[in-house]
CSV table of C-alpha atoms and ligand atoms in Angstrom, one decimal:
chain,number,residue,atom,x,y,z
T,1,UNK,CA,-28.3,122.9,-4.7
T,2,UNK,CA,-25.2,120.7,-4.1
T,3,UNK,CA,-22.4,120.5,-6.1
T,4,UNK,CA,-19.5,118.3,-4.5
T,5,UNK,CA,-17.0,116.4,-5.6
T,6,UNK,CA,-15.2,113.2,-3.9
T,7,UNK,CA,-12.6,111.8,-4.7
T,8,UNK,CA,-12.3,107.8,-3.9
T,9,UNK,CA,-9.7,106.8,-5.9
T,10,UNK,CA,-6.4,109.0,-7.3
T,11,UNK,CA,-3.4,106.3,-8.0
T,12,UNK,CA,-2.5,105.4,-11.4
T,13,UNK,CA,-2.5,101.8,-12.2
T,14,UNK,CA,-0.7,100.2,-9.2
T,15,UNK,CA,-2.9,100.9,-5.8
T,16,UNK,CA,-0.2,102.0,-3.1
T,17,UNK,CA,-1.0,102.0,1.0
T,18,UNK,CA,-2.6,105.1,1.0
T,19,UNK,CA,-4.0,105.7,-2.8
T,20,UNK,CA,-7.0,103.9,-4.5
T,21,UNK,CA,-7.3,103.3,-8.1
T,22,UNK,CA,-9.6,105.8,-9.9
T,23,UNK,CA,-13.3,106.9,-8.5
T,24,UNK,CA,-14.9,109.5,-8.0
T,25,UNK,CA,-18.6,110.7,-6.6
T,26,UNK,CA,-19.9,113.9,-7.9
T,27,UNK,CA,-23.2,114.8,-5.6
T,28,UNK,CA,-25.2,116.9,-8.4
T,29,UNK,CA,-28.4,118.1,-6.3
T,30,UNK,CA,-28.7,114.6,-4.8
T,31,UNK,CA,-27.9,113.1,-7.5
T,32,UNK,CA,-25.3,110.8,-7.0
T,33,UNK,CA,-23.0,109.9,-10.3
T,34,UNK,CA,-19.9,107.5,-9.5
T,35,UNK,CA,-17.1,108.2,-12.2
T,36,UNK,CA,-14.8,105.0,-12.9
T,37,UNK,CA,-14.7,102.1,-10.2
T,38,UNK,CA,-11.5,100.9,-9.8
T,39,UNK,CA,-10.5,98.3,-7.2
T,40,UNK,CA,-11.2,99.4,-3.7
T,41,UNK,CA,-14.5,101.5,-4.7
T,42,UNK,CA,-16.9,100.0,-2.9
T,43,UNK,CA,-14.6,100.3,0.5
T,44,UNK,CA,-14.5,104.3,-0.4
T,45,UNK,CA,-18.1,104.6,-1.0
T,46,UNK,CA,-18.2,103.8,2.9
T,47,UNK,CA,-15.9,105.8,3.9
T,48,UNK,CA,-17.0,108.8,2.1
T,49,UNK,CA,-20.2,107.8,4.0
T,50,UNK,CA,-22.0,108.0,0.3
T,51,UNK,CA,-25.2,105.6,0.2
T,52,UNK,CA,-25.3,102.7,-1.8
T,53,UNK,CA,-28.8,103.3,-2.9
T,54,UNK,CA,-28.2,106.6,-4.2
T,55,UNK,CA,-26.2,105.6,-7.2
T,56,UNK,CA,-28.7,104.9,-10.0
T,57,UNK,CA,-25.5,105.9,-13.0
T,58,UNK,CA,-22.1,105.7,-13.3
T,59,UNK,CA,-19.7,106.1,-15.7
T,60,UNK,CA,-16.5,104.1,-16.7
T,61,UNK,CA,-13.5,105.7,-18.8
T,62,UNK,CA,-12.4,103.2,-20.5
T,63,UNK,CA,-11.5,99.5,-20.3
T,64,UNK,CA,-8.0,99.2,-18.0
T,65,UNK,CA,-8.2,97.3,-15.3
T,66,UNK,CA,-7.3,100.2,-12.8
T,67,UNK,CA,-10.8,102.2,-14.0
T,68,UNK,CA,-13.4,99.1,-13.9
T,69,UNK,CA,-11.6,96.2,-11.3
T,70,UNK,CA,-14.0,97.2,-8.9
T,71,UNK,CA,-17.3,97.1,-10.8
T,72,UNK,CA,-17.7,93.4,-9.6
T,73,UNK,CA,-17.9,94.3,-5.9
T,74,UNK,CA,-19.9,97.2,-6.3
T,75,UNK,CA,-22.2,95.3,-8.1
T,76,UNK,CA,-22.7,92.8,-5.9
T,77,UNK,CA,-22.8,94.3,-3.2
T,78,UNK,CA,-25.9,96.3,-4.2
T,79,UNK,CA,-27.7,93.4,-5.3
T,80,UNK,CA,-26.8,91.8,-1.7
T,81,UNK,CA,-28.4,95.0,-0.3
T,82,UNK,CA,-31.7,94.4,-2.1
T,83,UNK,CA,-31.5,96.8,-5.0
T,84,UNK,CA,-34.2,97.0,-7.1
T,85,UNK,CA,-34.1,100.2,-8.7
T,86,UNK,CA,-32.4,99.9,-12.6
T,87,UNK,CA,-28.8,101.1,-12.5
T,88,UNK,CA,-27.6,102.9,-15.7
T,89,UNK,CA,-23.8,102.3,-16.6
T,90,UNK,CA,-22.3,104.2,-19.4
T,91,UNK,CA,-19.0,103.3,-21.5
T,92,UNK,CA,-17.5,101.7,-24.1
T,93,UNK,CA,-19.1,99.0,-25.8
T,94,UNK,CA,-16.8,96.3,-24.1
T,95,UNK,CA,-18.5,97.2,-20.8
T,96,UNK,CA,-21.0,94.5,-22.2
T,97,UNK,CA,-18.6,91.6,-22.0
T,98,UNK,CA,-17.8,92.5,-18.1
T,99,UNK,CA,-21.5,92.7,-17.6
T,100,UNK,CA,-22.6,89.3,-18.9
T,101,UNK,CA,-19.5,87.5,-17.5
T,102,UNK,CA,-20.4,89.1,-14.1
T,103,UNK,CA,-24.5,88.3,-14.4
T,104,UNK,CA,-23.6,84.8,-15.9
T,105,UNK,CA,-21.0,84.0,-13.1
T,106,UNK,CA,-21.4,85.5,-10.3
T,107,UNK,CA,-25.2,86.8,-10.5
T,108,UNK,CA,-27.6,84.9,-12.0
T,109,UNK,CA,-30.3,86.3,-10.6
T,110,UNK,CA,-29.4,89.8,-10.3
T,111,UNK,CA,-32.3,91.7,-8.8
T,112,UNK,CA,-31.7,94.7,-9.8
T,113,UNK,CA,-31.8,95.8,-14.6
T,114,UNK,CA,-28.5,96.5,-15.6
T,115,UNK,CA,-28.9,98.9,-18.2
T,116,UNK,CA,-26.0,99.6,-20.4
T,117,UNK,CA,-25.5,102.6,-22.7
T,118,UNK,CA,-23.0,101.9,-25.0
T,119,UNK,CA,-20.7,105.3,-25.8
T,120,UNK,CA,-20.1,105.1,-29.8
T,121,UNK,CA,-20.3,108.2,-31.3
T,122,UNK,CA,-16.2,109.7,-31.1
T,123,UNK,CA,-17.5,113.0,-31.0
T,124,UNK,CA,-18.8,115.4,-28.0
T,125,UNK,CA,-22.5,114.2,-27.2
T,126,UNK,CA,-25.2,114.3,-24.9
T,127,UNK,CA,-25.7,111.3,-22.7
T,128,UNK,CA,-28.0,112.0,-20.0
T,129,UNK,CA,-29.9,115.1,-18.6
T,130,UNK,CA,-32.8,115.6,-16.1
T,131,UNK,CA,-34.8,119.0,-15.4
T,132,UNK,CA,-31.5,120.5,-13.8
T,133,UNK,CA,-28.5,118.9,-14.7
T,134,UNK,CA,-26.7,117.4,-18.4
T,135,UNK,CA,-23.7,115.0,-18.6
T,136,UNK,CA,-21.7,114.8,-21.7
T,137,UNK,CA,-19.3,112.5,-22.8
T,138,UNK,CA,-16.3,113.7,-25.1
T,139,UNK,CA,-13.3,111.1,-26.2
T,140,UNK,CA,-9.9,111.5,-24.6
T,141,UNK,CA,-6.8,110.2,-26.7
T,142,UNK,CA,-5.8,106.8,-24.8
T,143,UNK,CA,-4.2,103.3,-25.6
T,144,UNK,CA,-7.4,101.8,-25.8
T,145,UNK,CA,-11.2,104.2,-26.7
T,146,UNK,CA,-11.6,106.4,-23.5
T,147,UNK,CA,-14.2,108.6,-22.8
T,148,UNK,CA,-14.1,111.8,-20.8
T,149,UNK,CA,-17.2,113.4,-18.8
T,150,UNK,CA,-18.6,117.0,-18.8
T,151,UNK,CA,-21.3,117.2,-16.1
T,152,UNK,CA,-23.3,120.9,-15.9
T,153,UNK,CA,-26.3,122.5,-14.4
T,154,UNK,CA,-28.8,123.8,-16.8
T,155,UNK,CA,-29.1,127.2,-17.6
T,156,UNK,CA,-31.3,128.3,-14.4
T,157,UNK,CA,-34.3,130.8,-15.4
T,158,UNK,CA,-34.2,134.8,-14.2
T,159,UNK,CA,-35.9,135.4,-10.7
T,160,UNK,CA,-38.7,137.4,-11.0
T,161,UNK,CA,-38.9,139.9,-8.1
T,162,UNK,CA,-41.5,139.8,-5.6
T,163,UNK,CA,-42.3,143.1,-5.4
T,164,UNK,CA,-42.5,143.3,-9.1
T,165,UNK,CA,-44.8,140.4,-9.2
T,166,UNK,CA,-47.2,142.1,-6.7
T,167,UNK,CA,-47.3,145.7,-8.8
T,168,UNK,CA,-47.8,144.2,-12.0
T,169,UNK,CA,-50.3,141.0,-11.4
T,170,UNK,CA,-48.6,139.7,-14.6
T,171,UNK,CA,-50.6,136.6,-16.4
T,172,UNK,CA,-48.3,133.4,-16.9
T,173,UNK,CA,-47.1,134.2,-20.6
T,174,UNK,CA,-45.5,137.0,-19.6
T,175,UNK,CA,-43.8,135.2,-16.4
T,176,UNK,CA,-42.7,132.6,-18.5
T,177,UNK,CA,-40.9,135.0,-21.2
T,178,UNK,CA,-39.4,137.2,-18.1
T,179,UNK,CA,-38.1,134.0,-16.7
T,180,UNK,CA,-36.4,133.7,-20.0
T,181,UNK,CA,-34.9,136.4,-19.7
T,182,UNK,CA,-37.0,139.0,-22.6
T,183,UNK,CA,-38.6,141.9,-22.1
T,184,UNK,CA,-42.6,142.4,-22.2
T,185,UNK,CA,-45.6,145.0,-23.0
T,186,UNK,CA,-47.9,145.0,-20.5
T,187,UNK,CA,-51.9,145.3,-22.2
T,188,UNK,CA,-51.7,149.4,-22.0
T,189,UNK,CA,-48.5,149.4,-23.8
T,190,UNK,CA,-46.1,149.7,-20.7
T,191,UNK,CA,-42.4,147.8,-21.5
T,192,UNK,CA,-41.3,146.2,-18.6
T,193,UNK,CA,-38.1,145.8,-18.7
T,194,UNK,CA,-36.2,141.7,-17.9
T,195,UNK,CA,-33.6,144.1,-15.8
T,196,UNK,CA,-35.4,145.9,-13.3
T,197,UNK,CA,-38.1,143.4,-13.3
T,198,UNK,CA,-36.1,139.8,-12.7
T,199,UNK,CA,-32.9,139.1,-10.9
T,200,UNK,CA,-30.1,137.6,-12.5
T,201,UNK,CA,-30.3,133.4,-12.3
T,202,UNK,CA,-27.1,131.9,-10.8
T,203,UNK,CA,-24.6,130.7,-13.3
T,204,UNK,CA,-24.8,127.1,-13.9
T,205,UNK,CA,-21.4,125.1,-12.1
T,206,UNK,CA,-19.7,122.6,-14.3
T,207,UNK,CA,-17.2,119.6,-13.4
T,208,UNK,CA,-15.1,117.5,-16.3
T,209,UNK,CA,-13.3,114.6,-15.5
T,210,UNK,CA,-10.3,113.5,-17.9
T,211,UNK,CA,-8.4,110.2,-16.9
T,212,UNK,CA,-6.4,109.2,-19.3
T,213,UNK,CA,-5.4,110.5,-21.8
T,214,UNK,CA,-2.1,111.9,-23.4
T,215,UNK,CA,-2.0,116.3,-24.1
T,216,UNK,CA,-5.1,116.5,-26.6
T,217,UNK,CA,-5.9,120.4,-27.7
T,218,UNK,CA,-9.1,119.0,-28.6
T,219,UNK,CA,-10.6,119.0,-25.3
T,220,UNK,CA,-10.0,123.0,-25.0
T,221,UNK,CA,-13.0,124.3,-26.3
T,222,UNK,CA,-14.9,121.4,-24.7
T,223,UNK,CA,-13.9,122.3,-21.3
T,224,UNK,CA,-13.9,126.2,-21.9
T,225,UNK,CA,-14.3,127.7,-18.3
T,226,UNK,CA,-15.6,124.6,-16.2
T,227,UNK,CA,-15.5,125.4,-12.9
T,228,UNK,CA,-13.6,122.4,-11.5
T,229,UNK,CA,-11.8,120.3,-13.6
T,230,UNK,CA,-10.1,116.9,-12.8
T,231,UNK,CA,-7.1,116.0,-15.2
T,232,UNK,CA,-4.4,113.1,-15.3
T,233,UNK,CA,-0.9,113.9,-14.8
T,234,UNK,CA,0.7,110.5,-14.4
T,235,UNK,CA,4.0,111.9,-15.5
T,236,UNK,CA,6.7,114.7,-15.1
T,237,UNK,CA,7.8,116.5,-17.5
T,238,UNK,CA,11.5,114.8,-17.7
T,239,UNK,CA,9.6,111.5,-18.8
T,240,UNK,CA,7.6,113.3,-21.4
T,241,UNK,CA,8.5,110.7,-24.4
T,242,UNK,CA,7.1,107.9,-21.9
T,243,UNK,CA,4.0,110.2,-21.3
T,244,UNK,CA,3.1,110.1,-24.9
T,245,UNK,CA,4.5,106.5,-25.4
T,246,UNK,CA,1.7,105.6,-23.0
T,247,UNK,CA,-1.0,107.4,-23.7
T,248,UNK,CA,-0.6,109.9,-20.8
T,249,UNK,CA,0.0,113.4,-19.8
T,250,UNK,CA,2.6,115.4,-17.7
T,251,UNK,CA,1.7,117.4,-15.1
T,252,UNK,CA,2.6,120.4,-17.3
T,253,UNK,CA,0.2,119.1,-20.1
T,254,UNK,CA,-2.5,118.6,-17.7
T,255,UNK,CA,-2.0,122.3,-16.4
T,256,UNK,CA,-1.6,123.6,-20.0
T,257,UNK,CA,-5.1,122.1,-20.9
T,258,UNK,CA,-6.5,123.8,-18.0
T,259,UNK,CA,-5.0,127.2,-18.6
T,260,UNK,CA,-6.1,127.3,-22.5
T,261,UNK,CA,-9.3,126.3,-21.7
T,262,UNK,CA,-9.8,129.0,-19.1
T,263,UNK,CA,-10.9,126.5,-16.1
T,264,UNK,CA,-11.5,127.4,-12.4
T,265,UNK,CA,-9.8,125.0,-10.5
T,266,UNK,CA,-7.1,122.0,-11.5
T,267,UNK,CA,-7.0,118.7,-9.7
T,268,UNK,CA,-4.2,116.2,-11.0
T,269,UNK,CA,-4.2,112.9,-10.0
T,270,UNK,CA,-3.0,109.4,-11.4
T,271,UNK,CA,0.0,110.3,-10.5
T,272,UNK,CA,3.0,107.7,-11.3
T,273,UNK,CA,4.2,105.3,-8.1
T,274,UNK,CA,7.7,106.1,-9.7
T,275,UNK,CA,8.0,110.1,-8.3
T,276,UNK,CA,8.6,109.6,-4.3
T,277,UNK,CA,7.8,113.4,-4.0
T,278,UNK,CA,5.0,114.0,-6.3
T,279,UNK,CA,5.1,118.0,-5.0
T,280,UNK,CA,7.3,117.9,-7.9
T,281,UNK,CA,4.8,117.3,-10.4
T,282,UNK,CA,2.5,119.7,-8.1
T,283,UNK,CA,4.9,123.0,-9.1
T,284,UNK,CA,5.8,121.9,-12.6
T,285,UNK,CA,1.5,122.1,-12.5
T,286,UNK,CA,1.7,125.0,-11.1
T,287,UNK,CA,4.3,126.9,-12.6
T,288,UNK,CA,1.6,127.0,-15.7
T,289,UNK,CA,-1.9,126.9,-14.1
T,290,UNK,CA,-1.6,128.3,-10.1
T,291,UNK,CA,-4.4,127.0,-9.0
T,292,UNK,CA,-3.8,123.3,-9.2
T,293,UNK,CA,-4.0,120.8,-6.3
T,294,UNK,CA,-3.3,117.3,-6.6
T,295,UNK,CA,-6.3,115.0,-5.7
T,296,UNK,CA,-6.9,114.2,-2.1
T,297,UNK,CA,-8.8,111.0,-1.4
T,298,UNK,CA,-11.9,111.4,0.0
T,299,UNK,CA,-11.8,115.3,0.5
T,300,UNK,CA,-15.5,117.4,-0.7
T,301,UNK,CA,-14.6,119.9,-3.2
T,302,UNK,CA,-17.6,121.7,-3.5
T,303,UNK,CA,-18.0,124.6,-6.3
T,304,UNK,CA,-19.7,127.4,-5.0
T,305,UNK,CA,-22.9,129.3,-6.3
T,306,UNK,CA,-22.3,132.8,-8.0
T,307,UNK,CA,-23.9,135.3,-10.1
L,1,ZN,ZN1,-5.6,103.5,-19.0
């Protein structure tokens, strides 16, 4: 039941010695999601020891350079591995011109389907799911249409207890309505009640990813108490009129999202080249949301399980 997060990439649009343009790699109970590919992401997939063949989706935020440069390679790079399985990507519906320049040019005989789901709808909507896990994308408020992700467990059902299980030799509808959580009569009338009968499931574990995008209230009740929630804060809050001239958010913006919408844990990155000690940005953060870190590369943050 993993739920980690890596970070491959946390510079804004200029790559610097020791930041990569954005990635990330969100390990969902094996499954492996890569979020944005910017230039570099294939050399962070190694490092972070991820396998190649484990990626069957990823996800691109919009169409800057910095988020999609590094599609080509990655791309490539599978097919020159002998992919075969289909490979879903999901974005805007530019993501198609990239796709047929790079199959035309570079990879005529791609071995592998490319399969492209165009992100149209400007509202919050389901894009994918699987028996235990649901992605969402939601639009951020960018230069150019960007798209922010929600991924999230499913609801898990109640535990029945053993011992319960044992005493009452209960038939399959009534397992099935405990497991969701309802109460049942037994044949003779007995009510068994879901509390002393199930344990209670773990809660489900959410991450949101939000690069870029200037201060949007909109995304409050979207990301109402995910667990871990990664946020741009390219700016400080002295060049807030250039934050907003450029479609992007301070670090106090970033921290203010978090804090209305009741999140777990903040991690800023796409942090300007321009700040030499970006701890600034770090404690106008966390002035307004404490728990706020700024994105190390290549560091698991894993989200624990809890009742
Ligand atoms: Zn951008």
């Amino acid at each position: 039941m993993t739920f980690e997060l890596t970070v491959l990439g946390s510079s804004s649009a200029l790559p610097t010695s020791t930041k990569f343009p954005s990635a990330h790699v969100l390990n969902l109970h094996e499954r492996f999601f890569l979020i944005d590919c910017g230039e570099g992401t294939q050399i962070q997939l190694r490092r972070s020891k991820t396998r190649f063949g484990k990626i069957n989706h990823i996800f691109l935020s919009h169409m800057h350079g910095d988020h999609v440069f590094g599609l080509f390679g990655v791309l490539s790079t599978f097919n020159l591995l002998g992919r075969k399985t289909p490979l879903h990507l999901y974005g805007h519906s530019d993501l198609s011109h990239l796709i047929d320049f790079y199959t035309n040019h570079f990879s005529p005989e791609n071995a592998f389907p490319i399969i492209l789901h165009k992100i149209v709808k400007r509202d919050f909507q389901l894009i994918h799911e699987d028996k235990l896990i649901e992605v969402y994308a939601f639009p951020l408020k960018h230069r150019v249409p960007t798209f922010g992700y929600l991924f999230r467990e499913k609801e898990r059902p109640y535990n029945i207890r053993k011992n319960m299980l044992v005493k009452y030799k209960l038939p399959i509808s009534m397992i099935k309505l405990l497991k969701e959580g309802k109460d049942v009569y037994t044949d003779e009338g007995e009510l068994l009640r879901n509390a002393e009968m199930t344990e209670p499931p773990y809660k489900r574990r959410s991450y949101a990813f939000c690069s870029d995008t200037m201060f949007y209230k909109k995304l409050v009740p979207l990301l109402n108490e995910v667990d871990l929630l990664y946020h741009e804060a390219t700016f400080a809050e002295e060049d807030k009129k250039l934050a907003k001239l450029t479609g992007h958010s301070t670090a106090s913006q970033a921290a203010t999202i978090a804090k209305m919408a009741g999140v777990k844990e903040l991690i800023i990155g796409h942090l300007s080249n321009r700040y030499a000690f970006p701890d600034i940005l770090l404690a106008e953060a966390r002035e307004i949301f404490p728990n706020t870190n700024i994105a190390e590369e290549l560091k698991k943050y894993t989200v624990a399980l809890s009742k």
